[in-house]
Amino acid sequence: MLKDKIVVVTGGAGLIGRSFAKTIAEQGGVAVIADRDESGGRAAVEAIQSQGYSGQVIYGKLDITSKQSINDLIADLHQRYGSIDAVVNNAYPRTKQYGRKFEDVTFEDFNQNVSLHLGGYFLTAQQFAAYFKTQGSGNIINMASIYGVIAPRFDIYDGTAMTMPVEYAAIKSAVIHLTKYMARYFQRDNIRVNCISPGGILDGQPTEFLERYNSRASSKGMLDPADLQGVLLFLLGNMSTYVNGQNIVVDDGWSL
């Protein structure tokens, strides 16, 4: 489905990013694992290459909060491949204080997390869009969340050290509208901008949380990263040529 497409995945060394990169390689594309964690990024590349996808996944150093870093990556990929087909805004930058309860979040921490995450998505999309406009085509996919669509269900966190960070809800709801803004802004430039809003991703959460969370879903509950590959391939491929400015929720019915 993605034969010879060059796709940049920011935060490619992470849980979802690695899964996305493997999916892109499996479908004949070239996945660029773009991450500031060089050791993690290169380890992810080696792991995917070892499964028979040599030459279809590479590492690219990237800090989504640095215009220079973004443009250095764009220039390197253009020199190497002559074009870039898509970028997936998937990085998840946050401060050490991230994840505290609402009353414990400082004004400074709130602003810094919004700047890193939402600001980084904006900057990455802005710079890639400039390249895509010159190229004559492009595809931007932003990763949001069900908590950008609905209010948090705080009861599922009772009895655990977990919470739904206020910064996350603010960021992800803004990512969804930023997607719509850019889709309209670049509507005449052959640049599509869409959004994926996943439900919770299984990653070692406490049993009591999982039981509460899963009870609200249809059949599976918490998702595996691989459960997002269908919508990713749809948005990256030619079957979604006329899909633009949309937010696709993948959550096993959890947000109904």
PDB file of C-alpha atoms in Angstrom:
ATOM      1  CA  MET A   1       0.000   0.000   0.000  1.00  0.00           C
ATOM      2  CA  LEU A   2       2.898   2.391   0.620  1.00  0.00           C
ATOM      3  CA  LYS A   3       5.404   1.256  -2.007  1.00  0.00           C
ATOM      4  CA  ASP A   4       8.357   3.680  -2.150  1.00  0.00           C
ATOM      5  CA  LYS A   5       6.638   6.311   0.009  1.00  0.00           C
ATOM      6  CA  ILE A   6       8.990   8.203   2.342  1.00  0.00           C
ATOM      7  CA  VAL A   7       7.250   8.672   5.693  1.00  0.00           C
ATOM      8  CA  VAL A   8       8.704  10.492   8.694  1.00  0.00           C
ATOM      9  CA  VAL A   9       7.478   9.314  12.101  1.00  0.00           C
ATOM     10  CA  THR A  10       8.381  11.734  14.896  1.00  0.00           C
ATOM     11  CA  GLY A  11       8.846  10.067  18.255  1.00  0.00           C
ATOM     12  CA  GLY A  12       9.645   6.972  16.222  1.00  0.00           C
ATOM     13  CA  ALA A  13      11.626   5.357  19.033  1.00  0.00           C
ATOM     14  CA  GLY A  14       8.544   5.164  21.264  1.00  0.00           C
ATOM     15  CA  LEU A  15       5.911   2.457  21.662  1.00  0.00           C
ATOM     16  CA  ILE A  16       3.516   3.683  18.972  1.00  0.00           C
ATOM     17  CA  GLY A  17       6.275   5.109  16.786  1.00  0.00           C
ATOM     18  CA  ARG A  18       8.100   1.788  16.484  1.00  0.00           C
ATOM     19  CA  SER A  19       4.859   0.048  15.556  1.00  0.00           C
ATOM     20  CA  PHE A  20       4.097   2.689  12.923  1.00  0.00           C
ATOM     21  CA  ALA A  21       7.588   2.395  11.444  1.00  0.00           C
ATOM     22  CA  LYS A  22       7.312  -1.383  11.154  1.00  0.00           C
ATOM     23  CA  THR A  23       3.890  -1.092   9.521  1.00  0.00           C
ATOM     24  CA  ILE A  24       5.210   1.391   6.959  1.00  0.00           C
ATOM     25  CA  ALA A  25       8.145  -0.895   6.135  1.00  0.00           C
ATOM     26  CA  GLU A  26       5.862  -3.934   5.866  1.00  0.00           C
ATOM     27  CA  GLN A  27       3.785  -2.109   3.280  1.00  0.00           C
ATOM     28  CA  GLY A  28       6.755  -1.208   1.084  1.00  0.00           C
ATOM     29  CA  GLY A  29       7.457   2.309   2.303  1.00  0.00           C
ATOM     30  CA  VAL A  30      10.549   3.813   3.856  1.00  0.00           C
ATOM     31  CA  ALA A  31      10.013   4.700   7.514  1.00  0.00           C
ATOM     32  CA  VAL A  32      12.138   7.452   9.010  1.00  0.00           C
ATOM     33  CA  ILE A  33      12.351   6.996  12.770  1.00  0.00           C
ATOM     34  CA  ALA A  34      12.792  10.631  13.758  1.00  0.00           C
ATOM     35  CA  ASP A  35      13.612  11.006  17.425  1.00  0.00           C
ATOM     36  CA  ARG A  36      15.905  12.977  19.723  1.00  0.00           C
ATOM     37  CA  ASP A  37      16.747   9.694  21.492  1.00  0.00           C
ATOM     38  CA  GLU A  38      19.482   8.506  19.164  1.00  0.00           C
ATOM     39  CA  SER A  39      20.262   5.254  20.976  1.00  0.00           C
ATOM     40  CA  GLY A  40      16.585   4.321  21.183  1.00  0.00           C
ATOM     41  CA  GLY A  41      15.982   5.333  17.586  1.00  0.00           C
ATOM     42  CA  ARG A  42      18.884   3.331  16.219  1.00  0.00           C
ATOM     43  CA  ALA A  43      17.876   0.316  18.324  1.00  0.00           C
ATOM     44  CA  ALA A  44      14.375   0.517  16.837  1.00  0.00           C
ATOM     45  CA  VAL A  45      15.839   0.684  13.327  1.00  0.00           C
ATOM     46  CA  GLU A  46      18.008  -2.379  13.948  1.00  0.00           C
ATOM     47  CA  ALA A  47      15.106  -4.327  15.404  1.00  0.00           C
ATOM     48  CA  ILE A  48      12.893  -3.662  12.386  1.00  0.00           C
ATOM     49  CA  GLN A  49      15.679  -4.251   9.875  1.00  0.00           C
ATOM     50  CA  SER A  50      16.436  -7.601  11.489  1.00  0.00           C
ATOM     51  CA  GLN A  51      12.915  -8.724  10.591  1.00  0.00           C
ATOM     52  CA  GLY A  52      13.693  -8.494   6.896  1.00  0.00           C
ATOM     53  CA  TYR A  53      13.204  -4.810   6.170  1.00  0.00           C
ATOM     54  CA  SER A  54      16.758  -3.661   5.550  1.00  0.00           C
ATOM     55  CA  GLY A  55      16.789  -0.383   3.648  1.00  0.00           C
ATOM     56  CA  GLN A  56      13.168   0.364   4.509  1.00  0.00           C
ATOM     57  CA  VAL A  57      13.738   2.001   7.880  1.00  0.00           C
ATOM     58  CA  ILE A  58      16.324   4.608   8.827  1.00  0.00           C
ATOM     59  CA  TYR A  59      17.046   6.838  11.801  1.00  0.00           C
ATOM     60  CA  GLY A  60      16.928  10.627  11.677  1.00  0.00           C
ATOM     61  CA  LYS A  61      17.920  12.870  14.568  1.00  0.00           C
ATOM     62  CA  LEU A  62      15.057  15.218  15.375  1.00  0.00           C
ATOM     63  CA  ASP A  63      14.041  17.673  18.080  1.00  0.00           C
ATOM     64  CA  ILE A  64      10.505  18.813  17.235  1.00  0.00           C
ATOM     65  CA  THR A  65      11.000  22.030  19.218  1.00  0.00           C
ATOM     66  CA  SER A  66      13.962  23.118  17.060  1.00  0.00           C
ATOM     67  CA  LYS A  67      13.337  24.690  13.655  1.00  0.00           C
ATOM     68  CA  GLN A  68      16.969  24.005  12.710  1.00  0.00           C
ATOM     69  CA  SER A  69      16.681  20.340  13.641  1.00  0.00           C
ATOM     70  CA  ILE A  70      13.492  19.910  11.617  1.00  0.00           C
ATOM     71  CA  ASN A  71      14.910  21.611   8.535  1.00  0.00           C
ATOM     72  CA  ASP A  72      18.184  19.687   8.797  1.00  0.00           C
ATOM     73  CA  LEU A  73      16.194  16.445   8.670  1.00  0.00           C
ATOM     74  CA  ILE A  74      14.085  17.660   5.738  1.00  0.00           C
ATOM     75  CA  ALA A  75      17.207  18.681   3.809  1.00  0.00           C
ATOM     76  CA  ASP A  76      18.919  15.369   4.526  1.00  0.00           C
ATOM     77  CA  LEU A  77      15.929  13.335   3.381  1.00  0.00           C
ATOM     78  CA  HIS A  78      15.460  15.450   0.264  1.00  0.00           C
ATOM     79  CA  GLN A  79      19.092  14.932  -0.669  1.00  0.00           C
ATOM     80  CA  ARG A  80      18.817  11.215  -0.026  1.00  0.00           C
ATOM     81  CA  TYR A  81      15.430  10.450  -1.627  1.00  0.00           C
ATOM     82  CA  GLY A  82      14.440  13.537  -3.636  1.00  0.00           C
ATOM     83  CA  SER A  83      11.037  13.768  -1.980  1.00  0.00           C
ATOM     84  CA  ILE A  84       9.098  13.222   1.259  1.00  0.00           C
ATOM     85  CA  ASP A  85       5.554  11.900   1.122  1.00  0.00           C
ATOM     86  CA  ALA A  86       4.288  12.320   4.672  1.00  0.00           C
ATOM     87  CA  VAL A  87       5.060  13.186   8.266  1.00  0.00           C
ATOM     88  CA  VAL A  88       3.349  11.629  11.278  1.00  0.00           C
ATOM     89  CA  ASN A  89       3.392  13.996  14.269  1.00  0.00           C
ATOM     90  CA  ASN A  90       3.696  11.343  16.981  1.00  0.00           C
ATOM     91  CA  ALA A  91       6.345  12.611  19.445  1.00  0.00           C
ATOM     92  CA  TYR A  92       5.365  12.901  23.122  1.00  0.00           C
ATOM     93  CA  PRO A  93       7.707  15.431  24.787  1.00  0.00           C
ATOM     94  CA  ARG A  94       7.030  16.298  28.435  1.00  0.00           C
ATOM     95  CA  THR A  95       8.756  17.616  31.530  1.00  0.00           C
ATOM     96  CA  LYS A  96       9.834  15.594  34.574  1.00  0.00           C
ATOM     97  CA  GLN A  97       6.926  17.119  36.509  1.00  0.00           C
ATOM     98  CA  TYR A  98       4.361  15.984  33.951  1.00  0.00           C
ATOM     99  CA  GLY A  99       1.541  13.739  35.182  1.00  0.00           C
ATOM    100  CA  ARG A 100       0.654  15.475  38.440  1.00  0.00           C
ATOM    101  CA  LYS A 101      -2.882  16.078  39.619  1.00  0.00           C
ATOM    102  CA  PHE A 102      -4.652  19.277  38.596  1.00  0.00           C
ATOM    103  CA  GLU A 103      -4.083  21.150  41.872  1.00  0.00           C
ATOM    104  CA  ASP A 104      -0.368  20.312  41.882  1.00  0.00           C
ATOM    105  CA  VAL A 105       0.399  21.553  38.356  1.00  0.00           C
ATOM    106  CA  THR A 106       2.258  24.862  38.352  1.00  0.00           C
ATOM    107  CA  PHE A 107       1.616  27.578  35.800  1.00  0.00           C
ATOM    108  CA  GLU A 108       5.196  27.199  34.558  1.00  0.00           C
ATOM    109  CA  ASP A 109       4.893  23.413  34.140  1.00  0.00           C
ATOM    110  CA  PHE A 110       1.589  23.774  32.304  1.00  0.00           C
ATOM    111  CA  ASN A 111       3.029  26.286  29.874  1.00  0.00           C
ATOM    112  CA  GLN A 112       6.205  24.288  29.297  1.00  0.00           C
ATOM    113  CA  ASN A 113       4.368  21.065  28.504  1.00  0.00           C
ATOM    114  CA  VAL A 114       1.969  22.814  26.139  1.00  0.00           C
ATOM    115  CA  SER A 115       4.917  24.510  24.447  1.00  0.00           C
ATOM    116  CA  LEU A 116       6.888  21.282  24.044  1.00  0.00           C
ATOM    117  CA  HIS A 117       4.053  19.109  22.798  1.00  0.00           C
ATOM    118  CA  LEU A 118       1.544  21.350  21.016  1.00  0.00           C
ATOM    119  CA  GLY A 119       4.227  23.843  20.029  1.00  0.00           C
ATOM    120  CA  GLY A 120       6.414  21.044  18.703  1.00  0.00           C
ATOM    121  CA  TYR A 121       3.567  19.655  16.604  1.00  0.00           C
ATOM    122  CA  PHE A 122       2.886  23.118  15.201  1.00  0.00           C
ATOM    123  CA  LEU A 123       6.543  23.759  14.369  1.00  0.00           C
ATOM    124  CA  THR A 124       7.037  20.359  12.745  1.00  0.00           C
ATOM    125  CA  ALA A 125       3.883  20.708  10.659  1.00  0.00           C
ATOM    126  CA  GLN A 126       4.780  24.281   9.705  1.00  0.00           C
ATOM    127  CA  GLN A 127       8.235  23.346   8.407  1.00  0.00           C
ATOM    128  CA  PHE A 128       7.133  20.191   6.614  1.00  0.00           C
ATOM    129  CA  ALA A 129       4.204  22.071   5.068  1.00  0.00           C
ATOM    130  CA  ALA A 130       6.625  24.627   3.633  1.00  0.00           C
ATOM    131  CA  TYR A 131       8.561  21.767   2.018  1.00  0.00           C
ATOM    132  CA  PHE A 132       5.375  20.053   0.810  1.00  0.00           C
ATOM    133  CA  LYS A 133       4.120  23.312  -0.722  1.00  0.00           C
ATOM    134  CA  THR A 134       7.329  23.643  -2.747  1.00  0.00           C
ATOM    135  CA  GLN A 135       7.180  19.956  -3.657  1.00  0.00           C
ATOM    136  CA  GLY A 136       3.569  20.250  -4.772  1.00  0.00           C
ATOM    137  CA  SER A 137       2.096  17.612  -2.453  1.00  0.00           C
ATOM    138  CA  GLY A 138       2.247  16.297   1.073  1.00  0.00           C
ATOM    139  CA  ASN A 139       0.463  14.525   3.876  1.00  0.00           C
ATOM    140  CA  ILE A 140       0.472  15.452   7.584  1.00  0.00           C
ATOM    141  CA  ILE A 141      -0.994  13.135  10.223  1.00  0.00           C
ATOM    142  CA  ASN A 142      -1.281  14.387  13.809  1.00  0.00           C
ATOM    143  CA  MET A 143      -1.670  12.094  16.795  1.00  0.00           C
ATOM    144  CA  ALA A 144      -4.329  13.306  19.216  1.00  0.00           C
ATOM    145  CA  SER A 145      -6.369  11.281  21.733  1.00  0.00           C
ATOM    146  CA  ILE A 146      -9.865  10.396  22.871  1.00  0.00           C
ATOM    147  CA  TYR A 147      -9.173  12.852  25.706  1.00  0.00           C
ATOM    148  CA  GLY A 148      -9.028  15.564  23.077  1.00  0.00           C
ATOM    149  CA  VAL A 149     -12.617  14.595  22.185  1.00  0.00           C
ATOM    150  CA  ILE A 150     -14.337  13.854  25.506  1.00  0.00           C
ATOM    151  CA  ALA A 151     -13.899  14.940  29.109  1.00  0.00           C
ATOM    152  CA  PRO A 152     -11.723  12.657  31.258  1.00  0.00           C
ATOM    153  CA  ARG A 153     -13.384   9.823  33.177  1.00  0.00           C
ATOM    154  CA  PHE A 154     -11.546  10.341  36.421  1.00  0.00           C
ATOM    155  CA  ASP A 155     -13.221   7.444  38.239  1.00  0.00           C
ATOM    156  CA  ILE A 156     -11.152   4.877  36.342  1.00  0.00           C
ATOM    157  CA  TYR A 157      -8.026   6.202  38.062  1.00  0.00           C
ATOM    158  CA  ASP A 158      -9.367   5.784  41.620  1.00  0.00           C
ATOM    159  CA  GLY A 159      -7.017   3.856  43.880  1.00  0.00           C
ATOM    160  CA  THR A 160      -4.023   4.253  41.549  1.00  0.00           C
ATOM    161  CA  ALA A 161      -1.175   6.748  41.268  1.00  0.00           C
ATOM    162  CA  MET A 162      -2.427   7.622  37.780  1.00  0.00           C
ATOM    163  CA  THR A 163      -4.419  10.620  36.625  1.00  0.00           C
ATOM    164  CA  MET A 164      -5.355  12.310  33.387  1.00  0.00           C
ATOM    165  CA  PRO A 165      -2.965  15.289  33.165  1.00  0.00           C
ATOM    166  CA  VAL A 166      -4.699  18.581  32.457  1.00  0.00           C
ATOM    167  CA  GLU A 167      -1.913  19.495  30.040  1.00  0.00           C
ATOM    168  CA  TYR A 168      -2.608  16.377  27.979  1.00  0.00           C
ATOM    169  CA  ALA A 169      -6.314  17.139  27.612  1.00  0.00           C
ATOM    170  CA  ALA A 170      -5.590  20.741  26.636  1.00  0.00           C
ATOM    171  CA  ILE A 171      -2.871  19.723  24.173  1.00  0.00           C
ATOM    172  CA  LYS A 172      -4.756  16.955  22.426  1.00  0.00           C
ATOM    173  CA  SER A 173      -7.967  18.936  21.999  1.00  0.00           C
ATOM    174  CA  ALA A 174      -5.871  21.730  20.496  1.00  0.00           C
ATOM    175  CA  VAL A 175      -4.109  19.255  18.174  1.00  0.00           C
ATOM    176  CA  ILE A 176      -7.487  18.265  16.737  1.00  0.00           C
ATOM    177  CA  HIS A 177      -8.430  21.840  15.952  1.00  0.00           C
ATOM    178  CA  LEU A 178      -4.931  22.652  14.706  1.00  0.00           C
ATOM    179  CA  THR A 179      -5.452  19.777  12.259  1.00  0.00           C
ATOM    180  CA  LYS A 180      -8.660  21.328  10.949  1.00  0.00           C
ATOM    181  CA  TYR A 181      -7.048  24.766  10.760  1.00  0.00           C
ATOM    182  CA  MET A 182      -4.141  23.485   8.669  1.00  0.00           C
ATOM    183  CA  ALA A 183      -6.361  21.346   6.449  1.00  0.00           C
ATOM    184  CA  ARG A 184      -8.326  24.463   5.537  1.00  0.00           C
ATOM    185  CA  TYR A 185      -5.227  26.656   5.265  1.00  0.00           C
ATOM    186  CA  PHE A 186      -3.471  24.294   2.836  1.00  0.00           C
ATOM    187  CA  GLN A 187      -6.625  23.172   1.056  1.00  0.00           C
ATOM    188  CA  ARG A 188      -5.461  24.542  -2.327  1.00  0.00           C
ATOM    189  CA  ASP A 189      -1.854  23.348  -1.973  1.00  0.00           C
ATOM    190  CA  ASN A 190      -2.417  19.587  -2.348  1.00  0.00           C
ATOM    191  CA  ILE A 191      -1.460  19.074   1.309  1.00  0.00           C
ATOM    192  CA  ARG A 192      -3.756  16.877   3.372  1.00  0.00           C
ATOM    193  CA  VAL A 193      -3.880  17.129   7.165  1.00  0.00           C
ATOM    194  CA  ASN A 194      -5.708  14.560   9.275  1.00  0.00           C
ATOM    195  CA  CYS A 195      -5.708  13.333  12.835  1.00  0.00           C
ATOM    196  CA  ILE A 196      -5.845  10.008  14.708  1.00  0.00           C
ATOM    197  CA  SER A 197      -7.308   9.877  18.221  1.00  0.00           C
ATOM    198  CA  PRO A 198      -6.460   6.546  19.866  1.00  0.00           C
ATOM    199  CA  GLY A 199      -7.944   5.156  23.016  1.00  0.00           C
ATOM    200  CA  GLY A 200      -5.681   3.922  25.779  1.00  0.00           C
ATOM    201  CA  ILE A 201      -2.610   1.922  24.760  1.00  0.00           C
ATOM    202  CA  LEU A 202      -1.610  -1.056  26.884  1.00  0.00           C
ATOM    203  CA  ASP A 203       1.694  -0.303  28.603  1.00  0.00           C
ATOM    204  CA  GLY A 204       1.926  -1.921  32.025  1.00  0.00           C
ATOM    205  CA  GLN A 205      -0.973  -0.111  33.686  1.00  0.00           C
ATOM    206  CA  PRO A 206      -2.297  -1.391  37.071  1.00  0.00           C
ATOM    207  CA  THR A 207      -4.855  -4.188  37.039  1.00  0.00           C
ATOM    208  CA  GLU A 208      -7.557  -2.158  38.809  1.00  0.00           C
ATOM    209  CA  PHE A 209      -7.251   0.595  36.205  1.00  0.00           C
ATOM    210  CA  LEU A 210      -7.394  -1.870  33.319  1.00  0.00           C
ATOM    211  CA  GLU A 211     -10.521  -3.528  34.688  1.00  0.00           C
ATOM    212  CA  ARG A 212     -12.344  -0.203  34.980  1.00  0.00           C
ATOM    213  CA  TYR A 213     -11.139   1.000  31.605  1.00  0.00           C
ATOM    214  CA  ASN A 214     -11.953  -2.226  29.749  1.00  0.00           C
ATOM    215  CA  SER A 215     -15.448  -2.422  31.228  1.00  0.00           C
ATOM    216  CA  ARG A 216     -16.389   0.685  29.219  1.00  0.00           C
ATOM    217  CA  ALA A 217     -15.208  -0.670  25.851  1.00  0.00           C
ATOM    218  CA  SER A 218     -16.855  -3.018  23.348  1.00  0.00           C
ATOM    219  CA  SER A 219     -14.681  -6.128  23.359  1.00  0.00           C
ATOM    220  CA  LYS A 220     -10.959  -5.452  23.786  1.00  0.00           C
ATOM    221  CA  GLY A 221     -10.563  -2.309  25.864  1.00  0.00           C
ATOM    222  CA  MET A 222      -6.986  -1.065  26.019  1.00  0.00           C
ATOM    223  CA  LEU A 223      -5.404  -1.258  22.588  1.00  0.00           C
ATOM    224  CA  ASP A 224      -2.092  -2.570  21.336  1.00  0.00           C
ATOM    225  CA  PRO A 225      -0.082  -0.199  19.093  1.00  0.00           C
ATOM    226  CA  ALA A 226      -0.725  -2.580  16.180  1.00  0.00           C
ATOM    227  CA  ASP A 227      -4.442  -1.828  16.470  1.00  0.00           C
ATOM    228  CA  LEU A 228      -3.746   1.598  14.971  1.00  0.00           C
ATOM    229  CA  GLN A 229      -2.032   0.328  11.850  1.00  0.00           C
ATOM    230  CA  GLY A 230      -5.218   0.114   9.762  1.00  0.00           C
ATOM    231  CA  VAL A 231      -6.137   3.773  10.136  1.00  0.00           C
ATOM    232  CA  LEU A 232      -2.499   4.810   9.681  1.00  0.00           C
ATOM    233  CA  LEU A 233      -2.256   2.925   6.382  1.00  0.00           C
ATOM    234  CA  PHE A 234      -5.600   4.342   5.264  1.00  0.00           C
ATOM    235  CA  LEU A 235      -4.490   7.930   5.864  1.00  0.00           C
ATOM    236  CA  LEU A 236      -1.039   7.406   4.346  1.00  0.00           C
ATOM    237  CA  GLY A 237      -2.286   5.542   1.293  1.00  0.00           C
ATOM    238  CA  ASN A 238      -4.157   6.486  -1.856  1.00  0.00           C
ATOM    239  CA  MET A 239      -7.516   5.211  -0.578  1.00  0.00           C
ATOM    240  CA  SER A 240      -7.866   8.375   1.538  1.00  0.00           C
ATOM    241  CA  THR A 241      -7.035  10.849  -1.256  1.00  0.00           C
ATOM    242  CA  TYR A 242     -10.161  12.897  -0.542  1.00  0.00           C
ATOM    243  CA  VAL A 243     -10.079  12.627   3.252  1.00  0.00           C
ATOM    244  CA  ASN A 244      -8.923  15.939   4.684  1.00  0.00           C
ATOM    245  CA  GLY A 245      -9.306  17.721   8.020  1.00  0.00           C
ATOM    246  CA  GLN A 246     -10.737  14.675   9.771  1.00  0.00           C
ATOM    247  CA  ASN A 247     -10.186  13.211  13.235  1.00  0.00           C
ATOM    248  CA  ILE A 248     -10.518   9.424  13.269  1.00  0.00           C
ATOM    249  CA  VAL A 249     -11.180   7.865  16.679  1.00  0.00           C
ATOM    250  CA  VAL A 250      -9.862   4.338  17.308  1.00  0.00           C
ATOM    251  CA  ASP A 251     -10.916   3.253  20.798  1.00  0.00           C
ATOM    252  CA  ASP A 252     -13.056   0.080  20.650  1.00  0.00           C
ATOM    253  CA  GLY A 253     -16.114   2.201  21.346  1.00  0.00           C
ATOM    254  CA  TRP A 254     -14.763   3.484  24.657  1.00  0.00           C
ATOM    255  CA  SER A 255     -15.776   7.106  24.129  1.00  0.00           C
ATOM    256  CA  LEU A 256     -19.377   6.340  23.129  1.00  0.00           C
TER     257      LEU A 256
END
